[in-house]
Short mmCIF file of C-alpha atoms in Angstrom, two decimals:
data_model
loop_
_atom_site.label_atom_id
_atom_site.label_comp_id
_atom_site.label_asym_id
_atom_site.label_seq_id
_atom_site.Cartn_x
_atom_site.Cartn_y
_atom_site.Cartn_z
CA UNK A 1 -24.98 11.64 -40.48
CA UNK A 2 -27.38 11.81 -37.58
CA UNK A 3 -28.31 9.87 -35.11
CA UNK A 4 -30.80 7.48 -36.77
CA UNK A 5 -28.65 6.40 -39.75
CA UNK A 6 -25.93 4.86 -37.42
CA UNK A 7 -25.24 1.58 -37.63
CA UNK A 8 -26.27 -0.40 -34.90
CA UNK A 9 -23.27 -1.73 -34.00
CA UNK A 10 -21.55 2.02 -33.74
CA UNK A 11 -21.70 2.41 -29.96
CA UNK A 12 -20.14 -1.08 -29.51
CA UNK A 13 -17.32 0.10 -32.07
CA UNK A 14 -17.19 3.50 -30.72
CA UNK A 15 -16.83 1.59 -26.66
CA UNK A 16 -13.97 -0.77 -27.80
CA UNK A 17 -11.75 1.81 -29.68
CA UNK A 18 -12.02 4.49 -26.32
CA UNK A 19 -10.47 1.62 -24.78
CA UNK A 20 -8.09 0.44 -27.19
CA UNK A 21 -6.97 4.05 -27.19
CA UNK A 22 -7.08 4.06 -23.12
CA UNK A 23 -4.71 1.24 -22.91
CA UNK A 24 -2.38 2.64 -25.89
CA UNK A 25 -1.82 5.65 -23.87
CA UNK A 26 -1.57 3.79 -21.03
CA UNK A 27 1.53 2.37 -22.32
CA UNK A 28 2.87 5.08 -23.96
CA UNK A 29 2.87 7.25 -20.98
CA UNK A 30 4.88 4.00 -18.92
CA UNK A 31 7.18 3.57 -22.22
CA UNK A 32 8.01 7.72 -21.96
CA UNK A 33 8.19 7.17 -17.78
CA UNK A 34 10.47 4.21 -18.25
CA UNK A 35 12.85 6.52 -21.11
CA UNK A 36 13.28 9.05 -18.79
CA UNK A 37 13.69 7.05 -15.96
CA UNK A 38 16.56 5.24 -18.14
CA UNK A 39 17.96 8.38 -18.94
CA UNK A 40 18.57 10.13 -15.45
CA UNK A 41 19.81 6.99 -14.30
CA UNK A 42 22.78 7.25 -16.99
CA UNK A 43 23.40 10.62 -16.19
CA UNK A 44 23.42 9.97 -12.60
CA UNK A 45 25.95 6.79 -13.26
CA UNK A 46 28.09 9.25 -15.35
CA UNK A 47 27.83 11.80 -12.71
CA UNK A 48 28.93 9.02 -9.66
CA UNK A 49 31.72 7.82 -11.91
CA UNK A 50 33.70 10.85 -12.64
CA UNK A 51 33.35 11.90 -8.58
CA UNK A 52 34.56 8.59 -8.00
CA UNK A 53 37.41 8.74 -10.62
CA UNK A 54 37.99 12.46 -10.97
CA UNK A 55 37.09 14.00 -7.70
CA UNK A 56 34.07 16.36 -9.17
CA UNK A 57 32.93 18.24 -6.40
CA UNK A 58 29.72 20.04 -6.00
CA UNK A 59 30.33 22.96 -8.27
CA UNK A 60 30.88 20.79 -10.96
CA UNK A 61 27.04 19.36 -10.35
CA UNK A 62 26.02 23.74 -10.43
CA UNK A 63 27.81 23.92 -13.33
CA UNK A 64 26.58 21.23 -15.27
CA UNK A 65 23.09 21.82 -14.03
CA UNK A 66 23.02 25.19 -15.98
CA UNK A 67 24.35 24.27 -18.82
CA UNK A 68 21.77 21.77 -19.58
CA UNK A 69 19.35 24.04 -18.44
CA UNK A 70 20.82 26.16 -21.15
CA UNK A 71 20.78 23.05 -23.86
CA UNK A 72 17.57 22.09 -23.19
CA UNK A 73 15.09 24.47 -22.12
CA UNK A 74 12.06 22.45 -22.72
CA UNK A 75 12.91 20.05 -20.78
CA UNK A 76 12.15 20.19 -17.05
CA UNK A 77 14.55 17.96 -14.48
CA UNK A 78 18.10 19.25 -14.95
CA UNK A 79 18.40 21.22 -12.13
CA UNK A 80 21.38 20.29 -9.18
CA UNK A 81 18.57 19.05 -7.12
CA UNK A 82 17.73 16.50 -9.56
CA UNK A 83 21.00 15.75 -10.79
CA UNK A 84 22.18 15.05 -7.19
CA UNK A 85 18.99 12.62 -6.74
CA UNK A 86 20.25 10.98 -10.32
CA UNK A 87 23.33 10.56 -8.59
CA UNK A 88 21.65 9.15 -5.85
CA UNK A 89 19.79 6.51 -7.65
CA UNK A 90 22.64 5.02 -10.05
CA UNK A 91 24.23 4.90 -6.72
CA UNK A 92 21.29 3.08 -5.02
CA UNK A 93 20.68 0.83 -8.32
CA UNK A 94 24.03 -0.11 -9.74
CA UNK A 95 21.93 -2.78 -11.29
CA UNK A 96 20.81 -1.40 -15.15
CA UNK A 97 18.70 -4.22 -15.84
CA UNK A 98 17.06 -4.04 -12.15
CA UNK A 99 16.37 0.05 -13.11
CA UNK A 100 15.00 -1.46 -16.28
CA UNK A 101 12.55 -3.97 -15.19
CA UNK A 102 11.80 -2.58 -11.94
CA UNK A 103 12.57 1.01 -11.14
CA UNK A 104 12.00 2.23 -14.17
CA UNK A 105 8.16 0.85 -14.06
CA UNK A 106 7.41 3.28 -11.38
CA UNK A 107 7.18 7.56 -11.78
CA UNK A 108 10.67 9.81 -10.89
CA UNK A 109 9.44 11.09 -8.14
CA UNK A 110 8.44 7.87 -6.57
CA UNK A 111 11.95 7.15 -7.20
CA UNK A 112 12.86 10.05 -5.49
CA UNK A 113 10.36 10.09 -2.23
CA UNK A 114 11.69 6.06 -1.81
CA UNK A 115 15.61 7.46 -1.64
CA UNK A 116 14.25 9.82 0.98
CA UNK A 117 12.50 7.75 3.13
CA UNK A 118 14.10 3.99 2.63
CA UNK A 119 17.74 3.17 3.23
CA UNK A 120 17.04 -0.68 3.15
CA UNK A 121 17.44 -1.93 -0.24
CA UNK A 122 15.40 -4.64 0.05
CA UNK A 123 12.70 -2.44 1.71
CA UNK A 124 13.17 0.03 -1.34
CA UNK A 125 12.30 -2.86 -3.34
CA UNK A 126 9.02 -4.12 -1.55
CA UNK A 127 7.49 -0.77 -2.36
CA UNK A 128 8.47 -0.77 -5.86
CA UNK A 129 6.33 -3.92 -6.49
CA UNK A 130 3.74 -2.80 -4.11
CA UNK A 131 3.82 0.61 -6.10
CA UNK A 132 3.63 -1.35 -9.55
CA UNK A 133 0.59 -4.25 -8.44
CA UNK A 134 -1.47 -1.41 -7.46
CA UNK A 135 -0.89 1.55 -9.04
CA UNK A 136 -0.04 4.10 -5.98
CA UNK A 137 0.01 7.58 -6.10
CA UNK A 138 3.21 9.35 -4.55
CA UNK A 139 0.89 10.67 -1.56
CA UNK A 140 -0.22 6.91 -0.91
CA UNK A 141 3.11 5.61 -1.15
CA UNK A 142 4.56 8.53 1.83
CA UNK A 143 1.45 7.26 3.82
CA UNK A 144 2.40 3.37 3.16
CA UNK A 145 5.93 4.63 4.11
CA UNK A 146 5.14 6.69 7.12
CA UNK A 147 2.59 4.09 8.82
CA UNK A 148 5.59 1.65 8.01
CA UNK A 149 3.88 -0.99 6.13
CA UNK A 150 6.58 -3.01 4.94
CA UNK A 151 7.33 -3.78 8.76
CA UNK A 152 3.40 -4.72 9.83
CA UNK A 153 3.02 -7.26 6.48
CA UNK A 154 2.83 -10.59 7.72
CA UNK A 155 3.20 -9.88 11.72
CA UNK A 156 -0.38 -11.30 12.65
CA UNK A 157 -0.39 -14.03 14.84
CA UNK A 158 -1.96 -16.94 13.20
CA UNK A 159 -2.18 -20.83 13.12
CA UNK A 160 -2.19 -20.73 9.24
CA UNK A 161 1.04 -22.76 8.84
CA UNK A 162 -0.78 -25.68 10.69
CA UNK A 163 -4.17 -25.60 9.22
CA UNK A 164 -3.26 -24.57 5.62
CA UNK A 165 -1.75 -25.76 2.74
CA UNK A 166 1.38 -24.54 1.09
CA UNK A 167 1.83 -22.13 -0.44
CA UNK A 168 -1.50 -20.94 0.61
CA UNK A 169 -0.22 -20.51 4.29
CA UNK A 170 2.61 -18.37 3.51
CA UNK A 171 0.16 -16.23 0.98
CA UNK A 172 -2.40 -15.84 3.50
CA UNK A 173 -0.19 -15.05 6.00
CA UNK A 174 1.80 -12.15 4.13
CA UNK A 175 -2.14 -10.90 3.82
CA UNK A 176 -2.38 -10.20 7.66
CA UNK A 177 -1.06 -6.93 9.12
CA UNK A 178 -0.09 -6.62 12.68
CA UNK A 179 -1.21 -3.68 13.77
CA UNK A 180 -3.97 -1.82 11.34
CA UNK A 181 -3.76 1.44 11.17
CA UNK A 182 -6.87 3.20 11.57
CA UNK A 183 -5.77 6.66 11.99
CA UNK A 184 -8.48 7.40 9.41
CA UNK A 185 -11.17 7.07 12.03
CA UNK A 186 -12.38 9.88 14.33
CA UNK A 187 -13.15 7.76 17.40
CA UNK A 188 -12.09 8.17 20.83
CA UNK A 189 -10.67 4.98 22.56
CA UNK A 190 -13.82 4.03 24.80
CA UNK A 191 -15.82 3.49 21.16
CA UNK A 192 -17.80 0.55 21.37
CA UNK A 193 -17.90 -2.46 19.07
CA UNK A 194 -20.74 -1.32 16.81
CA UNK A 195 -19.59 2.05 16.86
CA UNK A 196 -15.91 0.82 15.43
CA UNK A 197 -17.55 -1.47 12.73
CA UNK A 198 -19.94 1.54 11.38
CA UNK A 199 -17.03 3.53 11.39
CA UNK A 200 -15.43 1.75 9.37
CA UNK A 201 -18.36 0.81 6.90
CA UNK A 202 -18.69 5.17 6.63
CA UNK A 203 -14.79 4.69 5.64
CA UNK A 204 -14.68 1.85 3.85
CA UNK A 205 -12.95 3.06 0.58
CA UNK A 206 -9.48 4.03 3.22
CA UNK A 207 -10.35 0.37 5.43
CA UNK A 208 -10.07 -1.67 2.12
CA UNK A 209 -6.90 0.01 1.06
CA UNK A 210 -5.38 -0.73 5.13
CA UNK A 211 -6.58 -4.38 4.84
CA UNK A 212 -4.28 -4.66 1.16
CA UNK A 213 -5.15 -5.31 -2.56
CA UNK A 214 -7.31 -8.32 -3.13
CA UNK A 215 -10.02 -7.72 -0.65
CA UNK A 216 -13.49 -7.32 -1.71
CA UNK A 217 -16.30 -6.24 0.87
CA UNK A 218 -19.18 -8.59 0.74
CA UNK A 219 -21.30 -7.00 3.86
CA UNK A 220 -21.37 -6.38 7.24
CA UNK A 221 -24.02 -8.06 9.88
CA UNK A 222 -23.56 -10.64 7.88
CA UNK A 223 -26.72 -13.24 8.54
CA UNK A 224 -25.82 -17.14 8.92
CA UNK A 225 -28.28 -19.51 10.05
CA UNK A 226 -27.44 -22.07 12.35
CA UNK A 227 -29.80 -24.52 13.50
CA UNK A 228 -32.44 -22.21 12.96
CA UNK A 229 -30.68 -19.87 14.76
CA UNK A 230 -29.32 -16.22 13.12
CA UNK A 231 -25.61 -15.44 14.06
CA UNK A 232 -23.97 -12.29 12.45
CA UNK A 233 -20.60 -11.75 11.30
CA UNK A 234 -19.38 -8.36 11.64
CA UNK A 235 -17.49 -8.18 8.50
CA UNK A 236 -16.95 -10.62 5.25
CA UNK A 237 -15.00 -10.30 2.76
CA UNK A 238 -13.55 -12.19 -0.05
CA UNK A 239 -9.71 -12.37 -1.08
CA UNK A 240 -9.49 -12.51 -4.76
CA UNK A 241 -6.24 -13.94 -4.88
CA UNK A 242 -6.30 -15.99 -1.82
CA UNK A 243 -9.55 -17.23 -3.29
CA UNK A 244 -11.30 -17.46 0.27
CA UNK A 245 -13.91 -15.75 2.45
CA UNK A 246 -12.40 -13.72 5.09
CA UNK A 247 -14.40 -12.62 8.24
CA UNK A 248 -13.08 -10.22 10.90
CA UNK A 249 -14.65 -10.19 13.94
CA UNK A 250 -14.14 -6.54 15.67
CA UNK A 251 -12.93 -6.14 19.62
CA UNK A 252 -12.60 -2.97 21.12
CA UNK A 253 -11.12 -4.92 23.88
CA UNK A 254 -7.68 -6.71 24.69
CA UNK A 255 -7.72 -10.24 23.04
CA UNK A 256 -9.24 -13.14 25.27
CA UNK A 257 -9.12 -16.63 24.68
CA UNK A 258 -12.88 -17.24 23.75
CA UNK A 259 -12.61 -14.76 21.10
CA UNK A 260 -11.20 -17.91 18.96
CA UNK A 261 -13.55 -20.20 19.72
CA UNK A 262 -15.90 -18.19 18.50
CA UNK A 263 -14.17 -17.37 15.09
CA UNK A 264 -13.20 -21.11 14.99
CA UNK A 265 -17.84 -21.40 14.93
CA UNK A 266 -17.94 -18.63 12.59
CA UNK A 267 -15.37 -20.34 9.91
CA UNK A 268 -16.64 -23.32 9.87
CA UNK A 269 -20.48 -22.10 9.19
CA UNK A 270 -18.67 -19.95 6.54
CA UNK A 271 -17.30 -23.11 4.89
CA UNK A 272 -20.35 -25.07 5.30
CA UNK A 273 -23.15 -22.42 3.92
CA UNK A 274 -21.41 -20.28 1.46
CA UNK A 275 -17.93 -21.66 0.05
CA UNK A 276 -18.08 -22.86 -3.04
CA UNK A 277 -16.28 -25.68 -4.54
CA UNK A 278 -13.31 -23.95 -5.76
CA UNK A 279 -13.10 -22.13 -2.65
CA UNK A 280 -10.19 -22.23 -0.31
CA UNK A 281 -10.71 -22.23 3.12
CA UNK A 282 -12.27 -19.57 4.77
CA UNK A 283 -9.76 -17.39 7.17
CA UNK A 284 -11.02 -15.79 10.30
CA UNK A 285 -9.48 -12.86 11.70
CA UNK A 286 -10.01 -11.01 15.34
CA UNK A 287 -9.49 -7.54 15.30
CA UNK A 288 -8.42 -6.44 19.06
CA UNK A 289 -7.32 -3.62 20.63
CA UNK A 290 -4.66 -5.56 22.49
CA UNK A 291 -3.06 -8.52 22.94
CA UNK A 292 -0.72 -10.99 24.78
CA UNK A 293 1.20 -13.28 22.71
CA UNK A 294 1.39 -16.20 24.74
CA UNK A 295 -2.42 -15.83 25.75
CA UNK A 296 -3.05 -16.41 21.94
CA UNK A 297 -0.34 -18.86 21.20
CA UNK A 298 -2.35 -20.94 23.25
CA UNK A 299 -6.06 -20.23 22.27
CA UNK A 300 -4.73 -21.09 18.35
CA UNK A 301 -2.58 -23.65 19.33
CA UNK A 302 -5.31 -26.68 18.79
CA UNK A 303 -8.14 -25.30 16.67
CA UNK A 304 -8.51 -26.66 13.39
CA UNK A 305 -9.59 -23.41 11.22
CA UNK A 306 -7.33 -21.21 9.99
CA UNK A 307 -7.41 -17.68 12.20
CA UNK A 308 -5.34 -15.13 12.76
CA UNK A 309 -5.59 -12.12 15.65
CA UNK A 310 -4.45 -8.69 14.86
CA UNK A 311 -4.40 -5.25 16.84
CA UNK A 312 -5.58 -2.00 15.51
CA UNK A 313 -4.29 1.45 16.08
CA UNK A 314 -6.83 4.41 15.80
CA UNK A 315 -5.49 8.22 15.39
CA UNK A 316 -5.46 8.63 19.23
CA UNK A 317 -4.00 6.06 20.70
CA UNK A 318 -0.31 7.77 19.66
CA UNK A 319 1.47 7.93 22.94
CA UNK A 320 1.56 11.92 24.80
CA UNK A 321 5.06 11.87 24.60
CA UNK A 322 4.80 11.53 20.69
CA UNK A 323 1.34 13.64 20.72
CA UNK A 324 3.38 16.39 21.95
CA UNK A 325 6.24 16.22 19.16
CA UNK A 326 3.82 15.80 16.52
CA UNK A 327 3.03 19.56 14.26
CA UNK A 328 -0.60 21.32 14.49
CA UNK A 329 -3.07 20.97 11.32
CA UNK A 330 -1.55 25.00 11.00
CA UNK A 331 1.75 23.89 11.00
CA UNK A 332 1.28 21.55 8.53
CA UNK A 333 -0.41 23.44 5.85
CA UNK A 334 2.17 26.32 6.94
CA UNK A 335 4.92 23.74 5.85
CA UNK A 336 2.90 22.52 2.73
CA UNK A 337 2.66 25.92 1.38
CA UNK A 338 5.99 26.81 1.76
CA UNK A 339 7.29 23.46 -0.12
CA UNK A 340 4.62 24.08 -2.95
CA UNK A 341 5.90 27.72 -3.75
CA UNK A 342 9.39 25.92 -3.28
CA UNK A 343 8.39 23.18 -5.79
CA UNK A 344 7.18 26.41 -8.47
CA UNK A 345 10.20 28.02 -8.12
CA UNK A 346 12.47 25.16 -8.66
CA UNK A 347 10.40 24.44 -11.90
CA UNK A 348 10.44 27.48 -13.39
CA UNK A 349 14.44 27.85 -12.87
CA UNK A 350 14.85 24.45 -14.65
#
């Protein structure tokens, strides 16, 4: 059949069965993850019971590692590393339904880098549903991890719980970070405002995934008129799930109290000119270099509109003690080949 006797309907046919057959191995490839997920975790429970009850030791875990290397061949995973992260995670999750509905959703080795790195359970946790809402890799989960995330959610200081409803006050709250982390950017700490907010624009696939799901990048120099007057916002967004504009004014300098009263002008022009009726209110937030608490506990205390002020952290503003601890780019890729061949050989002995 060529081209010209297809029906003309074929392409739309031929568009929504790619995607029917997308989404089926979508979720066959989450229903395998979540089996074998299942499965170490019962051989790590059976594993943590009979050390517990029998005193296995750790050439028990050798042994045992063999011979289901033996058993199974084709299957990769049964080697005493593994086993003894198994172990690990029926001890971490004694919980079957919680590995169900929760661990299980995410890859193995997710599984594995969060034992690593996480000791707090409820930490753990976080990034599981972080990992699960937006679909991380394991490389963006270690650099979640490593710029510590979970610790800089919700740490902005804001007025929100005075000038916003709940539960939208405690949502847009747990949006703000406290400090950024801009370690992306190659900019040396006497960069100038403009020179911070093109940066950023140049970056702006790694600044939307810093600012958190939800955030959608609407422009930058943003034009309001006032009075016949133009006043530009140097970044707007809009939070899908806040349902709100968002503008961040940028500061390469430490936080002073007019900064506020400025965002305070520039929220309520946003609210006047461009929300819509199912809007929520629009946030503001001032990106500094620095701040004093107290300074801006007292420039929010009485404003009306919802702001927050947050810090930022560029790549070399890591203190020279730290600087001088930290590996060289050679040391690094010296260390990443070495795990790599590492990684081969422990897949091709299990």
């Amino acid at each position: 059949m060529t081209q010209d006797l297809l029906p003309a309907s074929y392409d739309a046919f031929l568009s929504g069965l790619k995607e029917r057959i997308r989404h089926a191995q979508v979720r066959a490839a989450l229903a395998v993850n979540q089996e074998l997920v299942m499965l170490y975790w019962q051989v790590g429970r059976e594993i943590l019971i009979r050390q517990q009850q029998q005193g296995w030791g750790a050439k028990v875990i050798t042994r045992l590692a063999k011979d289901l290397q033996k058993a199974f061949p084709e299957m990769k995973g049964f080697s005493r590393t593994n086993l003894l992260y198994m172990r690990a995670f029926a001890e971490a999750y004694p919980d079957e339904q919680f590995v169900q509905q929760v661990a299980g959703q995410i890859p193995w080795f997710h599984n594995c880098t969060l034992l690593d790195k996480i000791k707090d359970p409820d930490e753990r946790q976080w990034y599981i549903q972080q990992t699960i809402q937006q679909g991380w890799s394991r490389s963006t989960l270690i650099q979640r991890i490593e710029s510590r995330l979970y610790h800089r959610q919700g740490e902005a200081l804001t007025n929100f719980e005075q000038t916003l409803p709940q539960p939208q006050s405690n949502l847009a709250q747990q949006v703000l970070r406290d400090p950024y982390n801009f370690d992306f950017l190659s900019l040396g700490q006497e960069a100038q405002e403009r020179d911070l907010e093109a940066a950023l624009i140049r970056h702006i696939r790694e600044f939307l995934l810093e600012l958190g799901v939800g955030f959608a990048f609407v422009g930058s120099q943003y034009p309001l008129q006032v009075s016949g007057k133009e006043y530009r916002l140097d970044l707007l967004f809009y939070h899908f799930r806040l349902h709100c504009f968002v503008v961040i004014d940028l500061k390469t300098v430490e936080f002073e109290p007019e900064f506020s009263g400025k965002m305070n002008f520039y929220v309520s022009a946003v609210d006047d000119l461009l929300r819509g009726p199912a809007d929520q209110p629009t946030i503001g937030i001032v990106l500094c270099k620095t701040q004093d608490h107290t300074v801006v506990e007292y420039a929010l205390r009485d404003l009306n509109k919802p702001i927050g002020i947050s810090t930022y952290q560029l790549k070399d503003s890591l203190p020279e003690p730290l600087k001088g601890n930290l590996p060289t780019i050679e040391e690094l890729e010296t260390q990443l080949n070495v795990l790599s061949v590492e990684i081969e050989e422990e897949l091709e002995n299990s």
